[in-house]
Amino acid sequence: MARDEWDPRNLPDLTGRAYLVTGATRGLGYFSCEQLAGAGAHVLLTGRNPNRLVLAKEAVRRTHPDASIETLLLDTSNLGSVRAAAATVRARGRLDGLLMNAGIVHPPKTRELAGGHEKVFATNVLGHFALAGELLTPLAAARGRMVWVGSMATSLWKHLPTDPDLVEGYTPWRAYVQSKAATTMLALEADRRLTAHSVPVESLVAHPGYSTSGRTRGIRGVNEPTRLTRFVDNLQAAFTQGKEEGAWALVRALTDAHAEGGSMYGPAQLARGLPRRATPARLTRDSGLSADLWRACETATHVRWPFERVRRVAS
């Protein structure tokens, strides 16, 4: 198979590999777990609601009865929860990949805080920055990979995280877009720093295009759109796709042996289609802004990635 080709319905054998997915109880996170489990991987489903975790695990098992799956409580808006979950994962052993999917897609109408920071940024960005740093050791031991989830919106709107907490000028859309610009910037900056410190972990970014619940198959407790949602979403069928297809780019970035650190994957037609190599928005590739953002995240989370220590252990 050529390197620019990928069959999302026929994944490579992932037996013996272990992956953690945040926000695994619905949407892209759930379908990523389903696809990984179907390829033989051991999958750790994480989420903040224990009942939804049970429903998601049962749903995966209905599709793949022999799936190797576990669940773990993890709320990325709460740094205490992040640290506790990371400690549990480190104690469990092997970790080949980390898919940082959890996030707020529909932000509150007015600015809210979580742990002293703007809620969307705290949930979508800071929690994942801390989690990736806390899990760098097991990822390096497996020569693994981390994937951050961006959005095609960053190519359409220029909302950069120069004011991460949006102290001024908060709007729900700006909060969402700047959080996705931040995840893209951190993915690229992480790979630069991992490479510079010779840490054997790759950092990539992926985006799902325009993936909607109304064009996704119904699953009890996981995806139950209303009739109106299905009707409206199907009116947009020419330029949308289901969450199953949206997960394809995320899973390719996580598992394609030929994918390279610092790269991005997304649908071939931007909003929909087979997963292909993509180009991050120009402004998200600014290394100076990304370095500033990295330092801001270190300050906000009190987490400094242990590059030197991990490099010594991995070597």
Coordinates of C-alpha atoms in Angstrom, one line a residue:
M1 CA 0.0 0.0 0.0
A2 CA 1.4 3.4 -1.0
R3 CA 2.1 5.8 1.8
D4 CA -0.5 8.3 0.7
E5 CA -3.2 5.6 0.8
W6 CA -5.1 4.4 3.9
D7 CA -8.1 2.2 4.2
P8 CA -9.9 3.3 7.4
R9 CA -12.2 0.2 7.2
N10 CA -9.2 -2.2 7.1
L11 CA -6.7 -1.0 9.8
P12 CA -3.4 -2.6 10.5
D13 CA -3.3 -5.3 13.2
L14 CA -3.0 -3.4 16.5
T15 CA -2.8 -6.5 18.8
G16 CA -0.5 -5.8 21.7
R17 CA -0.8 -2.1 21.5
A18 CA -2.5 0.1 24.1
Y19 CA -4.2 3.5 23.5
L20 CA -5.9 6.0 25.8
V21 CA -8.7 8.2 24.4
T22 CA -10.1 11.2 26.2
G23 CA -13.7 12.1 25.7
A24 CA -14.5 8.5 24.8
T25 CA -18.2 8.3 25.7
R26 CA -19.6 10.1 22.7
G27 CA -18.8 11.3 19.2
L28 CA -15.3 11.2 17.7
G29 CA -13.8 9.7 20.9
Y30 CA -16.2 6.8 21.0
F31 CA -15.9 5.9 17.3
S32 CA -12.1 6.2 17.6
C33 CA -12.2 3.7 20.4
E34 CA -14.5 1.4 18.5
Q35 CA -12.2 1.4 15.5
L36 CA -9.1 0.8 17.6
A37 CA -10.7 -2.0 19.5
G38 CA -11.8 -3.6 16.2
A39 CA -8.2 -3.7 15.1
G40 CA -7.2 -5.6 18.2
A41 CA -5.8 -2.8 20.4
H42 CA -6.3 -2.6 24.1
V43 CA -8.2 0.7 24.6
L44 CA -8.7 2.8 27.7
L45 CA -11.9 4.7 27.4
T46 CA -11.9 7.9 29.6
G47 CA -14.6 10.4 30.4
R48 CA -16.0 12.4 33.3
N49 CA -19.3 10.6 33.6
P50 CA -19.2 7.0 35.0
N51 CA -22.6 6.1 33.7
R52 CA -21.7 7.2 30.2
L53 CA -18.4 5.2 30.4
V54 CA -20.4 2.1 31.2
L55 CA -22.7 2.7 28.2
A56 CA -19.8 3.4 25.9
K57 CA -18.0 0.2 27.0
E58 CA -21.1 -1.9 26.5
A59 CA -21.6 -0.3 23.0
V60 CA -18.1 -1.2 21.9
R61 CA -18.6 -4.8 23.2
R62 CA -21.8 -5.1 21.2
T63 CA -19.9 -4.3 18.0
H64 CA -16.7 -6.1 19.0
P65 CA -17.5 -8.8 21.6
D66 CA -13.9 -9.7 22.1
A67 CA -12.6 -6.1 22.5
S68 CA -10.0 -5.5 25.1
I69 CA -11.2 -2.3 26.9
E70 CA -11.0 -0.6 30.2
T71 CA -12.6 2.6 31.5
L72 CA -11.2 5.4 33.6
L73 CA -12.7 8.6 35.1
L74 CA -10.9 11.7 33.7
D75 CA -12.2 15.2 33.5
T76 CA -9.8 17.4 31.5
S77 CA -11.2 20.6 33.0
N78 CA -9.9 19.5 36.4
L79 CA -6.2 19.2 36.8
G80 CA -6.5 17.1 40.0
S81 CA -8.5 14.6 37.9
V82 CA -5.9 14.7 35.2
R83 CA -3.1 14.0 37.7
A84 CA -5.0 11.2 39.3
A85 CA -5.8 9.5 36.0
A86 CA -2.3 9.8 34.8
A87 CA -0.9 8.2 37.9
T88 CA -3.3 5.3 37.4
V89 CA -2.3 4.9 33.7
R90 CA 1.4 4.9 34.6
A91 CA 0.8 2.2 37.1
R92 CA -1.0 0.0 34.6
G93 CA 2.0 -0.2 32.2
R94 CA 2.3 0.0 28.5
L95 CA 0.9 3.0 26.5
D96 CA 1.5 3.2 22.8
G97 CA -0.7 6.2 22.0
L98 CA -2.6 9.1 23.5
L99 CA -5.6 10.6 21.6
M100 CA -6.5 13.9 23.2
N101 CA -10.1 14.3 21.9
A102 CA -12.1 15.5 24.9
G103 CA -13.4 19.0 24.7
I104 CA -16.3 21.5 24.7
V105 CA -17.7 21.8 21.2
H106 CA -20.6 24.1 22.2
P107 CA -19.2 26.7 24.6
P108 CA -21.3 28.5 27.2
K109 CA -22.9 31.8 26.0
T110 CA -21.1 33.8 28.6
R111 CA -17.5 33.3 30.0
E112 CA -17.2 30.7 32.7
L113 CA -14.2 29.5 34.7
A114 CA -12.8 26.1 35.5
G115 CA -9.9 26.0 37.9
G116 CA -9.4 29.7 37.6
H117 CA -9.2 29.6 33.8
E118 CA -11.6 30.2 30.9
K119 CA -13.6 26.9 30.8
V120 CA -13.2 26.0 27.1
F121 CA -9.5 26.7 27.2
A122 CA -9.1 24.8 30.4
T123 CA -11.0 21.8 29.1
N124 CA -9.8 21.6 25.5
V125 CA -6.2 22.7 26.0
L126 CA -4.8 22.9 29.5
G127 CA -6.0 19.5 30.7
H128 CA -4.5 17.8 27.6
F129 CA -1.2 19.7 28.0
A130 CA -0.9 18.5 31.5
L131 CA -2.0 14.9 30.7
A132 CA 0.5 14.6 27.9
G133 CA 3.3 15.8 30.1
E134 CA 2.3 13.4 32.9
L135 CA 2.2 10.5 30.5
L136 CA 5.4 11.2 28.6
T137 CA 7.3 8.5 30.4
P138 CA 5.2 5.5 29.4
L139 CA 4.8 6.9 25.9
A140 CA 8.5 7.2 25.5
A141 CA 9.0 3.6 26.9
A142 CA 6.8 2.4 24.1
R143 CA 8.2 4.8 21.5
G144 CA 4.7 6.0 21.2
R145 CA 2.6 8.8 19.8
M146 CA 0.3 11.6 21.0
V147 CA -2.4 13.1 18.8
W148 CA -4.0 16.4 19.4
V149 CA -7.4 17.2 17.9
G150 CA -7.7 20.4 15.9
S151 CA -10.4 21.8 13.7
M152 CA -10.8 23.0 10.1
A153 CA -12.2 26.2 11.7
T154 CA -8.7 27.4 12.4
S155 CA -8.2 27.7 8.6
L156 CA -11.3 29.8 8.3
W157 CA -11.1 32.1 11.3
K158 CA -8.0 33.8 12.7
H159 CA -8.6 33.5 16.5
L160 CA -5.2 32.9 18.0
P161 CA -4.8 32.3 21.8
T162 CA -3.0 35.6 22.5
D163 CA -5.4 36.0 25.4
P164 CA -6.0 32.4 26.4
D165 CA -8.4 33.2 29.2
L166 CA -10.4 35.6 27.1
V167 CA -10.5 38.2 29.8
E168 CA -11.8 40.6 27.1
G169 CA -13.9 39.9 24.0
Y170 CA -15.3 36.5 25.0
T171 CA -17.7 34.9 22.5
P172 CA -18.5 31.2 22.3
W173 CA -17.2 30.8 18.8
R174 CA -13.9 32.7 19.6
A175 CA -13.4 30.5 22.6
Y176 CA -13.8 27.3 20.5
V177 CA -11.7 28.4 17.6
Q178 CA -8.8 29.7 19.7
S179 CA -8.8 26.5 21.7
K180 CA -8.4 24.5 18.5
A181 CA -5.7 26.8 17.2
A182 CA -4.0 26.3 20.6
T183 CA -4.1 22.5 20.3
T184 CA -2.6 22.7 16.8
M185 CA 0.1 25.0 18.0
L186 CA 0.9 22.8 21.0
A187 CA 1.0 19.7 18.8
L188 CA 3.6 21.2 16.5
E189 CA 5.6 22.8 19.4
A190 CA 5.6 19.5 21.3
D191 CA 7.1 17.7 18.3
R192 CA 9.8 20.3 18.0
R193 CA 10.7 20.0 21.6
L194 CA 10.5 16.2 21.7
T195 CA 12.8 16.1 18.7
A196 CA 15.2 18.6 20.2
H197 CA 15.5 16.5 23.4
S198 CA 15.8 13.2 21.5
V199 CA 12.7 11.8 23.2
P200 CA 11.2 8.9 21.2
V201 CA 7.7 10.2 21.1
E202 CA 5.9 11.7 18.1
S203 CA 3.3 14.5 18.3
L204 CA 0.7 14.9 15.6
V205 CA -2.5 16.8 15.1
A206 CA -5.7 15.7 13.3
H207 CA -9.0 17.3 12.5
P208 CA -12.4 15.5 11.7
G209 CA -13.7 17.9 9.1
Y210 CA -17.4 18.7 9.5
S211 CA -18.8 15.6 11.3
T212 CA -22.3 15.7 12.7
S213 CA -24.3 13.5 15.0
G214 CA -27.3 13.6 12.7
R215 CA -25.4 11.7 10.0
T216 CA -24.1 9.1 12.5
R217 CA -25.7 5.8 13.2
G218 CA -27.7 5.7 16.4
I219 CA -26.2 4.0 19.4
R220 CA -28.0 3.7 22.7
G221 CA -26.4 6.0 25.3
V222 CA -23.8 7.2 22.8
N223 CA -25.4 8.8 19.8
E224 CA -29.2 9.5 20.0
P225 CA -29.9 12.6 17.9
T226 CA -33.5 13.9 17.6
R227 CA -35.5 13.7 14.4
L228 CA -35.0 17.4 13.9
T229 CA -31.2 17.0 14.3
R230 CA -31.2 14.2 11.7
F231 CA -33.3 16.2 9.3
V232 CA -31.2 19.4 9.6
D233 CA -27.9 17.5 9.4
N234 CA -29.0 15.5 6.3
L235 CA -29.8 18.8 4.6
Q236 CA -26.1 19.4 4.7
A237 CA -25.1 16.0 3.4
A238 CA -23.1 17.4 0.5
F239 CA -20.4 18.8 2.8
T240 CA -20.7 16.8 6.0
Q241 CA -20.1 13.3 7.3
G242 CA -20.8 11.2 10.3
K243 CA -18.8 10.9 13.4
E244 CA -17.5 7.5 12.3
E245 CA -15.9 9.0 9.3
G246 CA -14.7 12.0 11.3
A247 CA -12.7 9.6 13.5
W248 CA -10.8 8.2 10.6
A249 CA -8.3 11.1 10.5
L250 CA -7.7 10.8 14.3
V251 CA -7.1 7.1 14.1
R252 CA -4.8 7.3 11.1
A253 CA -2.7 10.0 12.9
L254 CA -2.5 7.7 15.9
T255 CA -1.8 4.4 14.1
D256 CA -0.3 4.9 10.6
A257 CA 3.3 3.6 10.9
H258 CA 4.3 6.0 8.1
A259 CA 2.9 9.1 9.7
E260 CA 5.5 11.5 10.9
G261 CA 5.8 13.7 14.0
G262 CA 4.8 17.3 13.4
S263 CA 2.3 16.3 10.7
M264 CA -1.5 16.9 10.4
Y265 CA -4.3 14.6 9.1
G266 CA -7.8 15.5 8.0
P267 CA -10.5 14.6 5.5
A268 CA -9.3 14.7 1.9
Q269 CA -12.1 17.3 1.0
L270 CA -11.5 19.3 4.1
A271 CA -15.0 18.9 5.5
R272 CA -15.4 15.2 4.6
G273 CA -13.6 12.3 2.9
L274 CA -10.9 9.7 3.4
P275 CA -8.1 10.7 5.9
R276 CA -5.2 12.4 4.2
R277 CA -2.1 14.5 5.1
A278 CA -3.3 18.1 5.7
T279 CA -1.6 21.5 6.2
P280 CA -2.1 23.3 9.5
A281 CA -3.3 26.9 9.2
R282 CA -0.3 29.3 8.6
L283 CA -0.7 31.2 11.8
T284 CA -0.6 28.0 13.9
R285 CA 2.8 27.3 12.5
D286 CA 4.4 30.4 14.0
S287 CA 7.1 28.9 16.3
G288 CA 7.4 32.1 18.3
L289 CA 3.7 32.3 19.2
S290 CA 3.7 28.6 19.9
A291 CA 6.7 28.9 22.3
D292 CA 4.8 31.7 24.2
L293 CA 1.7 29.5 24.4
W294 CA 3.8 26.6 25.7
R295 CA 5.2 28.8 28.5
A296 CA 1.7 30.1 29.3
C297 CA 0.4 26.5 29.6
E298 CA 3.3 25.5 31.9
T299 CA 2.5 28.5 34.2
A300 CA -1.3 27.7 34.2
T301 CA -0.9 24.0 34.9
H302 CA 2.3 23.9 36.9
V303 CA 3.4 21.0 34.7
R304 CA 6.8 21.0 33.0
W305 CA 7.3 18.1 30.6
P306 CA 10.2 16.0 31.9
F307 CA 12.2 15.9 28.6
E308 CA 15.6 15.3 30.0
R309 CA 14.6 12.7 32.5
V310 CA 12.5 10.8 30.0
R311 CA 15.3 10.9 27.4
R312 CA 17.8 9.4 29.9
V313 CA 15.4 6.6 30.8
A314 CA 14.4 5.9 27.2
S315 CA 18.0 5.7 26.0

